[in-house]
Amino acid sequence: MVTLLRGTLRPLRLFQALPGPAADVPLRAASQGTGLLYPEHIPTSLLQKVLLTAGSAGMALYNPYRHDMVAVLGETTGCRALRVLRDQMKRDSEGAQILQERPRISLSTLDLDKLRSLPEGSLGREYLRFLDVNRVSPDTRAPTRFVDDEELAYVIQRYREVHDMLHTLLGMPTNILGEIVVKWFEAVQTGLPMCILGALFGPIRLSAQHLQVLVSELVPWAVQNGRRAPCVLNLYYERRWEQPLKALREELGITDPPVHIKA
Amino acid sequence: MAAPRSCALWGYCGRGWSRVMRGCRLPGLRSSWPGSLLSARLLSQEKRATETHFGFETVSEEEKGGKVYQVFESVAKKYDVMNDMMSLGIHRVWKDLLLWRMHPFPGTQLLDVAGGTGDIAFRFLSYIQAQHRRKQKRQLRAQQNLSWEEIAQKYQSEEDSLSGSHVVVCDINKEMLKIGRKKACAQGYKTGLAWVLGDAEELPFDDDKFDVYTIAFGIRNVTHIDRALEEAHRVLKPGGRFLCLEFSQVTNPLVSRLYDLYSFQVIPVMGEVIAKDWKSYQYLVESIRQFPAQEEFKEMIEDAGFQKVTYESLTSGIVAIHSGFKL
């Protein structure tokens, strides 16, 4: 019955995931994972992506602690922006290297002792301090699941892992105000619809005082820096741990924040 | 479906002659079979018998139990919320219908297998209590010359509103039972309930113990459905009733299309958004497709030794209530 259904709906790709044998073969071996482009991949049809977008946007607004919903929103809406990002990474020499070597930032790949031994003011030391002060870990990033291109899946994964670097570069804590500022910066830099939506709708949950500071000083600063700086995804952070943070900021043209936000 | 039948054969051969002697239900095997043919059959079916389906995936039989356990462990907390969302609340009507078909009388001993969060058990207790109250009212109306104190006393006597009815909720999954017990406390069901951790394929109960055996939306997750049916037959008293509420095959083609669309497109998305779990709900909708149709399941129940087996399709066949008696 189901194969009959699939047969009649084949011309309509609305309800089918990726073309190919996976869509038609009902029984698939667990070990083979036919049709999967990368280990965590879940192929989704257009209708499913639309429903996921609506559902995740609603749930993220309803329950701001559901970070996984923001991630899902980014994956389902980021098709075009990710392609632009990937092409622009390819054109840059450091970016192309990143795409080639596919480095990952996680507790298993970071040498924490080495980072701790670096001099004060270096990128590695400041990044570690940021993780400690805000009590976050790079391993809490959910893996990409709904992107239907393996290279773009890496690009969005890299973007997520670099997010913490941006906090360090901009000097923003992980409270909601800091996150919104970083989202504005990212929206200008990457053009991902999820960043734009987050930047526009995130402030809904802010107090009036924070909102005022945000609108009057932080957002213009973030936008200005975002436009001025080259694409932050093109930086091979793993090779720049020893670089002093100040020097890196100067290289990117990032100025100090106008208002210091406490963690 | 070939898989359950070959499993049944393997089961009969593997467990020795005593089982076969008890009731050789597969026709054609009643005659004496030559030993060599038997061993050849054992060898050829050994490889096939160790693989089964987990949704649309193929897994080994040992793996399936563990994987199903993990699915229910992860969905336990949001199980009831998701049921309401996925079926738009209709699952409550289905479960109520199961109770109405059961029509238990006071003193019934019910075994609810795979009854984790207690939906059927609570409905059973409410049904018996409502019956008791109706009976009380009828009695009072029949008696003419009662004083006010006697009437008040009759209404206030809370003891034995169940009149010996009892329900045992059995589930293989600890998390589901935990949620069930919490719900029982919250909804005020204190007496007449027991919670037992057990496997439907090997129930921890003696023979001939229960009046009614129910399994609601659980039997499709069991690795060896035939073994579960045999266990059901074993623990029921003679005259006992087997009731199964389970997803089944839709007959109407239009409804089937809409149902497939809804199942495969909407339900995993709901699972991801509400319960943060795409894969468990993907397994759910796939396992529904893998379950045999009404007639085939009816034959499996008859094979286990039940008689007067009937089924009733609900909501155009989305679910079906199968019923059989141990006579």
Coordinates of C-alpha atoms in Angstrom, one line a residue:
Chain A
M1 CA 0.0 0.0 0.0
V2 CA 2.8 2.4 0.9
T3 CA 4.8 1.6 -2.2
L4 CA 1.6 2.2 -4.3
L5 CA 1.3 5.6 -2.6
R6 CA 5.0 6.4 -3.2
G7 CA 4.5 5.4 -6.9
T8 CA 1.6 7.8 -7.4
L9 CA 3.4 10.6 -5.6
R10 CA 6.7 10.2 -7.2
P11 CA 6.3 13.1 -9.6
L12 CA 5.4 15.3 -6.6
R13 CA 8.7 15.7 -4.8
L14 CA 6.9 17.5 -2.0
F15 CA 6.6 14.4 0.1
Q16 CA 9.8 12.6 -0.7
A17 CA 13.1 13.1 0.8
L18 CA 16.2 12.8 -1.4
P19 CA 15.7 11.0 -4.8
G20 CA 17.3 7.7 -5.2
P21 CA 16.8 4.2 -3.9
A22 CA 16.4 5.2 -0.3
A23 CA 13.1 6.8 -0.9
D24 CA 11.6 3.7 -2.6
V25 CA 13.1 0.8 -0.6
P26 CA 11.0 0.3 2.5
L27 CA 13.5 -2.0 4.3
R28 CA 16.9 -0.6 5.0
A29 CA 19.7 -2.3 6.9
A30 CA 20.7 -0.4 10.1
S31 CA 24.3 -0.8 9.4
Q32 CA 24.3 0.5 5.8
G33 CA 22.4 3.7 6.2
T34 CA 21.6 4.0 2.5
G35 CA 20.7 7.6 1.5
L36 CA 22.5 9.1 4.4
L37 CA 25.1 11.7 3.4
Y38 CA 26.8 11.9 6.8
P39 CA 26.4 9.8 10.0
E40 CA 23.7 11.9 11.7
H41 CA 21.8 12.8 8.6
I42 CA 18.0 12.5 8.6
P43 CA 16.6 13.0 5.0
T44 CA 13.6 15.2 5.0
S45 CA 11.1 16.2 2.4
L46 CA 10.1 19.8 1.6
L47 CA 6.9 19.5 3.6
Q48 CA 8.8 18.2 6.6
K49 CA 11.2 21.1 6.3
V50 CA 8.4 23.6 6.3
L51 CA 6.7 22.0 9.3
L52 CA 10.0 21.8 11.1
T53 CA 10.7 25.5 10.4
A54 CA 7.3 26.5 11.8
G55 CA 7.5 24.2 14.7
S56 CA 11.0 25.0 15.8
A57 CA 10.5 28.7 15.5
G58 CA 7.3 28.5 17.6
M59 CA 8.9 26.2 20.2
A60 CA 12.1 28.4 20.4
L61 CA 10.0 31.4 21.2
Y62 CA 7.8 29.5 23.6
N63 CA 10.7 27.9 25.5
P64 CA 13.9 29.9 25.1
Y65 CA 15.9 27.1 26.8
R66 CA 15.3 24.8 23.7
H67 CA 18.6 25.7 22.0
D68 CA 18.2 22.6 19.9
M69 CA 15.2 24.2 18.2
V70 CA 17.2 27.2 17.2
A71 CA 19.8 24.9 15.7
V72 CA 17.1 23.0 13.8
L73 CA 15.7 26.3 12.5
G74 CA 19.1 27.2 11.3
E75 CA 19.5 24.0 9.4
T76 CA 16.1 24.0 7.7
T77 CA 16.3 27.7 6.6
G78 CA 19.9 28.1 5.9
C79 CA 20.1 26.5 2.4
R80 CA 21.0 29.5 0.4
A81 CA 23.0 31.4 2.9
L82 CA 25.2 28.3 3.6
R83 CA 25.9 28.0 -0.1
V84 CA 27.0 31.6 -0.3
L85 CA 29.2 31.1 2.9
R86 CA 30.8 28.0 1.5
D87 CA 31.6 29.6 -1.8
Q88 CA 33.1 32.5 -0.1
M89 CA 35.1 30.2 2.2
K90 CA 36.5 28.5 -0.9
R91 CA 37.7 31.8 -2.4
D92 CA 39.7 32.6 0.8
S93 CA 43.0 30.7 1.3
E94 CA 42.5 30.0 5.0
G95 CA 38.8 29.2 4.5
A96 CA 39.6 26.7 1.7
Q97 CA 42.1 25.0 4.1
I98 CA 39.4 24.7 6.7
L99 CA 37.0 23.1 4.2
Q100 CA 39.7 20.7 3.1
E101 CA 40.9 19.6 6.6
R102 CA 37.5 19.9 8.4
P103 CA 38.8 20.7 11.9
R104 CA 36.3 20.2 14.8
I105 CA 36.3 22.1 18.1
S106 CA 35.3 19.8 20.9
L107 CA 36.7 18.7 24.2
S108 CA 38.2 15.7 22.7
T109 CA 40.1 17.6 20.0
L110 CA 41.2 20.5 22.2
D111 CA 44.4 20.2 24.3
L112 CA 43.1 22.0 27.4
D113 CA 46.4 21.8 29.3
K114 CA 48.3 23.4 26.4
L115 CA 45.7 26.1 26.2
R116 CA 45.9 26.8 29.9
S117 CA 49.7 27.1 29.7
L118 CA 49.5 29.8 27.0
P119 CA 50.3 33.4 28.0
E120 CA 47.6 35.7 29.3
G121 CA 45.8 37.7 26.5
S122 CA 46.3 35.0 23.9
L123 CA 43.3 33.7 22.1
G124 CA 43.6 30.2 23.6
R125 CA 43.8 31.4 27.1
E126 CA 41.0 33.9 26.8
Y127 CA 38.8 31.2 25.1
L128 CA 39.4 28.9 28.0
R129 CA 38.6 31.6 30.5
F130 CA 35.4 32.3 28.6
L131 CA 34.4 28.6 28.9
D132 CA 35.2 28.5 32.6
V133 CA 33.5 31.8 33.6
N134 CA 30.3 31.1 31.7
R135 CA 30.4 27.4 32.6
V136 CA 29.9 26.2 29.0
S137 CA 31.5 23.4 27.1
P138 CA 32.1 23.1 23.3
D139 CA 30.5 19.6 23.4
T140 CA 26.9 20.9 23.9
R141 CA 26.5 21.7 20.2
A142 CA 24.0 19.3 18.6
P143 CA 25.2 17.6 15.5
T144 CA 23.7 18.7 12.1
R145 CA 20.9 16.5 10.9
F146 CA 18.6 18.2 8.4
V147 CA 21.0 19.7 5.9
D148 CA 20.9 17.8 2.7
D149 CA 24.5 18.4 1.5
E150 CA 27.5 17.0 3.3
E151 CA 29.8 20.0 2.8
L152 CA 27.1 22.5 3.9
A153 CA 26.5 20.3 6.9
Y154 CA 30.1 20.8 7.9
V155 CA 29.9 24.6 7.3
I156 CA 26.9 24.9 9.6
Q157 CA 28.7 22.7 12.2
R158 CA 31.8 24.9 11.9
Y159 CA 29.6 28.0 12.4
R160 CA 28.1 26.6 15.6
E161 CA 31.5 25.7 16.9
V162 CA 32.9 29.1 16.1
H163 CA 30.0 30.7 17.9
D164 CA 31.9 30.5 21.2
M165 CA 35.0 32.1 19.6
L166 CA 32.8 35.0 18.6
H167 CA 31.8 35.4 22.2
T168 CA 35.4 35.6 23.1
L169 CA 36.3 38.0 20.3
L170 CA 33.4 40.3 21.0
G171 CA 33.8 40.0 24.8
M172 CA 30.1 39.1 25.2
P173 CA 28.9 36.7 28.0
T174 CA 26.3 33.9 27.4
N175 CA 23.3 35.6 29.0
I176 CA 20.5 36.6 26.8
L177 CA 21.7 40.1 26.1
G178 CA 25.2 38.9 25.1
E179 CA 23.6 36.2 22.9
I180 CA 21.5 38.8 21.1
V181 CA 24.5 41.0 20.4
V182 CA 26.4 38.0 19.0
K183 CA 23.4 37.1 16.9
W184 CA 23.3 40.6 15.4
F185 CA 27.0 40.3 14.5
E186 CA 26.5 36.8 13.0
A187 CA 23.4 38.0 11.1
V188 CA 25.4 40.7 9.3
Q189 CA 28.4 38.3 8.8
T190 CA 26.7 35.1 7.6
G191 CA 23.2 36.2 6.4
L192 CA 21.7 33.0 7.9
P193 CA 17.9 33.4 8.3
M194 CA 18.0 31.9 11.7
C195 CA 20.5 34.6 12.9
I196 CA 18.3 37.3 11.4
L197 CA 15.2 35.9 13.1
G198 CA 17.0 35.5 16.4
A199 CA 18.4 39.0 16.2
L200 CA 14.9 40.5 15.5
F201 CA 12.8 38.3 17.8
G202 CA 15.3 37.6 20.6
P203 CA 14.8 41.1 22.2
I204 CA 11.1 40.3 22.8
R205 CA 12.2 38.7 26.1
L206 CA 14.4 41.6 27.3
S207 CA 13.6 44.1 30.0
A208 CA 13.1 47.7 29.0
Q209 CA 16.4 48.8 30.4
H210 CA 18.4 46.1 28.5
L211 CA 16.4 46.8 25.4
Q212 CA 17.3 50.5 25.5
V213 CA 21.1 49.7 25.9
L214 CA 20.8 47.2 23.2
V215 CA 19.2 49.4 20.6
S216 CA 21.1 52.5 21.4
E217 CA 24.6 51.3 21.7
L218 CA 25.2 47.5 21.3
V219 CA 23.4 46.8 18.0
P220 CA 25.0 49.7 16.1
W221 CA 28.4 48.6 17.4
A222 CA 27.8 44.9 16.5
V223 CA 26.5 45.8 13.0
Q224 CA 29.4 48.1 12.3
N225 CA 31.9 45.5 13.4
G226 CA 30.1 42.8 11.5
R227 CA 30.3 44.8 8.3
R228 CA 33.9 45.8 8.7
A229 CA 35.3 42.4 9.7
P230 CA 36.1 39.8 7.1
C231 CA 34.2 36.5 7.4
V232 CA 34.9 35.0 10.8
L233 CA 34.4 31.5 9.4
N234 CA 37.6 31.9 7.4
L235 CA 39.8 32.0 10.4
Y236 CA 41.7 28.8 11.3
Y237 CA 41.3 29.2 15.0
E238 CA 43.1 26.1 15.8
R239 CA 46.3 27.6 14.4
R240 CA 45.9 30.9 16.1
W241 CA 45.8 29.9 19.8
E242 CA 49.0 31.7 20.6
Q243 CA 48.0 34.9 18.8
P244 CA 47.2 37.7 21.3
L245 CA 43.5 38.5 21.3
K246 CA 44.2 42.2 20.9
A247 CA 46.2 41.6 17.8
L248 CA 43.4 39.4 16.4
R249 CA 40.8 42.0 17.1
E250 CA 42.9 44.6 15.3
E251 CA 43.3 42.3 12.4
L252 CA 39.5 41.9 12.1
G253 CA 38.8 45.5 12.9
I254 CA 36.7 44.7 16.0
T255 CA 36.7 47.5 18.5
D256 CA 36.0 47.2 22.3
P257 CA 32.3 47.0 23.2
P258 CA 30.8 50.4 24.2
V259 CA 29.2 48.9 27.3
H260 CA 30.7 46.2 29.4
I261 CA 28.1 43.4 30.1
K262 CA 28.5 41.4 33.2
A263 CA 28.3 37.6 32.9
Chain B
M1 CA 4.4 -12.1 7.0
A2 CA 6.8 -14.9 6.9
A3 CA 9.0 -13.9 9.8
P4 CA 6.6 -14.6 12.7
R5 CA 5.6 -18.0 11.2
S6 CA 9.2 -19.1 10.8
C7 CA 9.9 -17.9 14.3
A8 CA 7.0 -20.0 15.6
L9 CA 8.4 -23.1 13.9
W10 CA 11.9 -22.4 15.3
G11 CA 10.3 -21.9 18.7
Y12 CA 8.5 -25.3 18.5
C13 CA 11.6 -27.1 17.3
G14 CA 14.0 -25.4 19.6
R15 CA 12.0 -25.9 22.8
G16 CA 11.7 -29.6 22.6
W17 CA 9.0 -32.2 22.3
S18 CA 7.1 -31.3 25.5
R19 CA 5.9 -28.0 24.0
V20 CA 5.0 -29.6 20.7
M21 CA 3.1 -32.4 22.5
R22 CA 1.1 -29.8 24.4
G23 CA -0.5 -28.5 21.3
C24 CA 0.8 -28.9 17.9
R25 CA -1.1 -26.1 16.2
L26 CA 0.6 -25.9 12.9
P27 CA -1.3 -28.2 10.5
G28 CA 0.8 -30.7 8.6
L29 CA 3.2 -31.2 11.5
R30 CA 0.9 -33.5 13.4
S31 CA 2.2 -36.4 11.4
S32 CA 5.5 -37.8 12.5
W33 CA 8.4 -36.0 10.9
P34 CA 11.7 -37.6 10.0
G35 CA 14.5 -36.4 12.2
S36 CA 16.8 -35.5 9.2
L37 CA 14.2 -33.3 7.7
L38 CA 13.8 -31.5 11.0
S39 CA 17.5 -30.9 11.4
A40 CA 17.7 -29.6 7.9
R41 CA 14.9 -27.3 8.5
L42 CA 16.6 -26.1 11.7
L43 CA 19.8 -25.3 9.9
S44 CA 18.1 -23.4 7.0
Q45 CA 16.0 -21.3 9.3
E46 CA 18.7 -20.5 11.8
K47 CA 20.0 -17.6 9.8
R48 CA 16.7 -16.1 8.8
A49 CA 15.2 -16.5 12.2
T50 CA 17.7 -14.3 13.9
E51 CA 16.8 -11.2 11.9
T52 CA 13.7 -9.1 12.3
H53 CA 12.4 -5.7 11.6
F54 CA 12.8 -2.6 13.7
G55 CA 10.5 -0.2 11.9
F56 CA 11.9 -0.2 8.3
E57 CA 15.3 -1.3 9.4
T58 CA 16.6 -4.9 9.7
V59 CA 18.1 -5.8 13.0
S60 CA 18.9 -9.0 14.8
E61 CA 16.4 -10.3 17.2
E62 CA 18.7 -9.8 20.2
E63 CA 19.1 -6.2 19.2
K64 CA 15.4 -5.4 18.8
G65 CA 14.5 -5.8 22.4
G66 CA 17.2 -3.4 23.5
K67 CA 16.4 -0.9 20.8
V68 CA 12.7 -0.9 21.7
Y69 CA 13.6 -0.5 25.4
Q70 CA 15.7 2.6 24.5
V71 CA 12.8 4.1 22.5
F72 CA 10.4 3.9 25.3
E73 CA 12.9 5.0 27.9
S74 CA 13.4 8.2 25.9
V75 CA 9.8 8.9 25.2
A76 CA 8.4 8.0 28.6
K77 CA 8.2 11.5 30.0
K78 CA 6.4 13.0 27.0
Y79 CA 4.4 9.8 26.2
D80 CA 1.0 11.0 27.2
V81 CA 1.5 14.5 25.7
M82 CA 2.6 13.1 22.4
N83 CA -0.2 10.6 22.3
D84 CA -2.7 13.5 22.6
M85 CA -0.9 15.6 20.0
M86 CA -0.4 12.8 17.5
S87 CA -3.9 11.4 17.7
L88 CA -5.6 14.7 18.4
G89 CA -7.0 13.2 21.5
I90 CA -8.7 10.3 19.7
H91 CA -6.6 7.7 21.5
R92 CA -8.8 8.4 24.6
V93 CA -11.9 7.4 22.7
W94 CA -10.2 4.2 21.5
K95 CA -9.2 3.3 25.0
D96 CA -12.7 4.0 26.3
L97 CA -14.1 1.8 23.6
L98 CA -11.8 -1.0 24.6
L99 CA -13.2 -0.8 28.1
W100 CA -16.7 -0.8 26.8
R101 CA -16.1 -3.9 24.8
M102 CA -14.5 -5.5 27.9
H103 CA -17.5 -4.6 30.0
P104 CA -15.8 -5.8 33.2
F105 CA -18.0 -6.8 36.2
P106 CA -16.9 -6.4 39.8
G107 CA -14.4 -9.0 40.9
T108 CA -12.6 -9.1 37.5
Q109 CA -8.9 -9.8 37.7
L110 CA -7.3 -7.8 34.8
L111 CA -3.8 -8.1 33.5
D112 CA -2.7 -5.1 31.5
V113 CA 0.5 -5.9 29.6
A114 CA 2.7 -3.2 28.2
G115 CA 0.4 -0.9 30.2
G116 CA 3.2 1.3 31.3
T117 CA 1.6 4.6 31.9
G118 CA -1.6 3.0 33.2
D119 CA -4.2 4.4 30.8
I120 CA -6.2 1.1 30.6
A121 CA -5.7 0.3 34.2
F122 CA -7.1 3.6 35.4
R123 CA -10.0 3.4 33.0
F124 CA -10.8 -0.1 34.3
L125 CA -10.8 1.1 37.9
S126 CA -13.0 4.1 37.0
Y127 CA -15.4 1.8 35.1
I128 CA -15.8 -0.6 38.1
Q129 CA -16.2 2.3 40.5
A130 CA -18.9 3.9 38.3
Q131 CA -20.7 0.5 38.0
H132 CA -20.6 0.2 41.8
R133 CA -22.1 3.6 42.2
R134 CA -24.9 2.9 39.8
K135 CA -25.6 -0.3 41.5
Q136 CA -25.7 1.5 44.9
K137 CA -28.2 4.1 43.5
R138 CA -30.4 1.4 42.0
Q139 CA -30.4 -0.5 45.4
L140 CA -31.3 2.6 47.2
R141 CA -34.2 3.5 44.9
A142 CA -35.5 0.0 45.2
Q143 CA -35.7 0.2 49.0
Q144 CA -38.6 2.2 50.1
N145 CA -38.5 2.7 53.9
L146 CA -35.0 3.9 54.7
S147 CA -34.2 6.5 57.2
W148 CA -31.9 9.4 56.3
E149 CA -29.1 8.0 58.4
E150 CA -29.3 4.7 56.6
I151 CA -29.2 6.4 53.2
A152 CA -26.2 8.5 54.2
Q153 CA -24.4 5.5 55.6
K154 CA -24.9 3.6 52.3
Y155 CA -23.4 6.4 50.3
Q156 CA -20.6 6.9 52.7
S157 CA -19.4 3.4 52.9
E158 CA -16.3 3.7 50.8
E159 CA -14.9 0.2 51.5
D160 CA -14.9 -2.3 48.8
S161 CA -16.1 -0.1 46.0
L162 CA -14.1 -2.4 43.8
S163 CA -15.6 -5.6 45.2
G164 CA -12.4 -7.6 44.7
S165 CA -11.6 -6.3 41.2
H166 CA -7.9 -6.0 40.7
V167 CA -5.6 -4.9 37.9
V168 CA -1.9 -5.8 37.5
V169 CA 0.0 -3.5 35.2
C170 CA 2.9 -5.3 33.6
D171 CA 5.6 -3.5 31.5
I172 CA 9.1 -4.3 30.5
N173 CA 10.2 -0.7 30.8
K174 CA 11.0 0.8 34.2
E175 CA 10.6 4.4 33.0
M176 CA 7.1 3.8 31.7
L177 CA 6.1 2.1 35.0
K178 CA 7.6 5.0 37.0
I179 CA 5.4 7.5 35.0
G180 CA 2.4 5.2 35.6
R181 CA 2.9 5.1 39.3
K182 CA 3.3 8.9 39.5
K183 CA 0.0 9.3 37.6
A184 CA -1.7 6.9 39.9
C185 CA -0.7 9.0 42.9
A186 CA -1.7 12.2 41.2
Q187 CA -5.1 10.9 40.0
G188 CA -5.9 9.2 43.3
Y189 CA -5.9 5.6 42.4
K190 CA -4.7 3.9 45.5
T191 CA -6.3 0.4 45.8
G192 CA -6.7 -2.4 43.3
L193 CA -3.5 -1.7 41.4
A194 CA -0.2 -3.6 41.2
W195 CA 2.8 -2.7 39.1
V196 CA 5.0 -5.5 37.9
L197 CA 8.2 -5.3 35.7
G198 CA 7.9 -8.2 33.2
D199 CA 8.4 -9.3 29.7
A200 CA 5.3 -10.1 27.6
E201 CA 7.1 -13.1 26.1
E202 CA 7.8 -14.6 29.5
L203 CA 5.2 -13.4 32.0
P204 CA 6.1 -13.7 35.7
F205 CA 2.7 -15.2 36.6
D206 CA 1.3 -18.6 37.2
D207 CA -1.1 -20.4 34.8
D208 CA -4.8 -19.7 34.8
K209 CA -4.7 -16.6 36.9
F210 CA -6.5 -13.7 35.2
D211 CA -10.0 -13.1 33.8
V212 CA -9.0 -10.6 31.2
Y213 CA -5.7 -9.9 29.5
T214 CA -5.3 -6.6 27.6
I215 CA -2.5 -5.2 25.6
A216 CA -3.0 -1.8 24.2
F217 CA -0.6 -0.5 21.6
G218 CA 2.1 -2.7 23.0
I219 CA 2.1 -6.0 21.0
R220 CA 3.6 -4.5 17.9
N221 CA 6.8 -3.7 19.9
V222 CA 7.2 -7.3 21.0
T223 CA 10.0 -9.2 19.2
H224 CA 8.1 -12.5 19.1
I225 CA 4.4 -11.8 18.9
D226 CA 3.5 -15.5 18.9
R227 CA 5.3 -16.1 22.2
A228 CA 3.4 -13.2 23.7
L229 CA 0.1 -14.6 22.5
E230 CA 1.0 -18.0 24.0
E231 CA 1.8 -16.4 27.3
A232 CA -1.5 -14.6 27.2
H233 CA -3.2 -18.0 26.7
R234 CA -1.3 -19.5 29.5
V235 CA -2.0 -16.9 32.2
L236 CA -5.7 -16.6 31.4
K237 CA -8.3 -18.7 33.3
P238 CA -10.5 -21.0 31.2
G239 CA -13.2 -18.7 30.0
G240 CA -10.9 -15.8 30.1
R241 CA -10.8 -13.1 27.5
F242 CA -7.9 -11.7 25.4
L243 CA -8.3 -8.2 24.2
C244 CA -5.8 -6.4 22.0
L245 CA -6.0 -2.7 20.9
E246 CA -3.5 -2.1 18.2
F247 CA -2.8 0.0 15.1
S248 CA -3.9 -1.9 12.0
Q249 CA -4.2 -1.5 8.3
V250 CA -6.5 1.1 6.8
T251 CA -9.0 -0.2 4.2
N252 CA -10.3 3.0 2.6
P253 CA -7.7 4.2 0.0
L254 CA -8.3 7.9 0.5
V255 CA -8.0 7.7 4.3
S256 CA -5.0 5.5 3.8
R257 CA -3.2 8.2 1.7
L258 CA -4.0 10.9 4.2
Y259 CA -3.0 8.7 7.1
D260 CA 0.4 7.8 5.4
L261 CA 1.0 11.5 4.7
Y262 CA 0.2 12.5 8.2
S263 CA 2.2 9.6 9.7
F264 CA 5.4 10.1 7.7
Q265 CA 5.5 13.8 7.3
V266 CA 4.0 15.2 10.4
I267 CA 4.6 12.8 13.3
P268 CA 8.4 12.7 13.2
V269 CA 8.4 16.5 13.0
M270 CA 6.1 16.7 16.1
G271 CA 8.4 14.2 17.9
E272 CA 11.4 16.4 17.2
V273 CA 9.7 19.7 18.2
I274 CA 7.9 18.5 21.3
A275 CA 9.9 15.6 22.5
K276 CA 13.3 16.3 21.0
D277 CA 13.3 12.9 19.5
W278 CA 12.8 12.3 15.7
K279 CA 14.0 8.8 15.6
S280 CA 11.7 7.3 18.2
Y281 CA 8.6 8.6 16.4
Q282 CA 10.0 7.5 13.0
Y283 CA 10.2 4.0 14.6
L284 CA 6.7 4.4 15.8
V285 CA 5.1 5.1 12.4
E286 CA 7.3 2.5 10.7
S287 CA 6.4 -0.2 13.2
I288 CA 2.8 0.4 12.6
R289 CA 3.3 -0.4 8.9
Q290 CA 5.1 -3.6 9.8
F291 CA 2.4 -5.0 12.0
P292 CA 0.1 -7.6 10.3
A293 CA -3.3 -6.7 9.1
Q294 CA -6.5 -7.5 10.9
E295 CA -7.2 -10.9 9.3
E296 CA -3.6 -12.1 9.7
F297 CA -3.4 -11.1 13.3
K298 CA -6.7 -12.8 13.9
E299 CA -5.1 -16.0 12.6
M300 CA -2.1 -15.6 14.8
I301 CA -4.4 -15.3 17.8
E302 CA -6.2 -18.4 16.7
D303 CA -2.9 -20.2 16.4
A304 CA -2.1 -19.4 20.0
G305 CA -5.2 -21.4 21.0
F306 CA -7.8 -18.7 21.4
Q307 CA -11.3 -19.3 20.1
K308 CA -14.2 -17.1 19.0
V309 CA -11.6 -14.6 17.7
T310 CA -13.2 -11.5 16.4
Y311 CA -12.0 -8.0 15.5
E312 CA -13.5 -4.6 15.2
S313 CA -11.9 -1.9 13.1
L314 CA -12.1 1.7 14.4
T315 CA -11.5 4.9 12.6
S316 CA -11.5 3.3 9.2
G317 CA -9.0 0.7 10.3
I318 CA -6.4 2.9 11.9
V319 CA -6.8 0.8 15.0
A320 CA -8.5 -2.5 15.6
I321 CA -9.7 -4.3 18.7
H322 CA -9.1 -8.0 18.5
S323 CA -10.8 -10.3 21.0
G324 CA -10.5 -14.0 21.7
F325 CA -11.5 -16.5 24.5
K326 CA -9.7 -19.2 26.2
L327 CA -12.2 -22.0 26.3

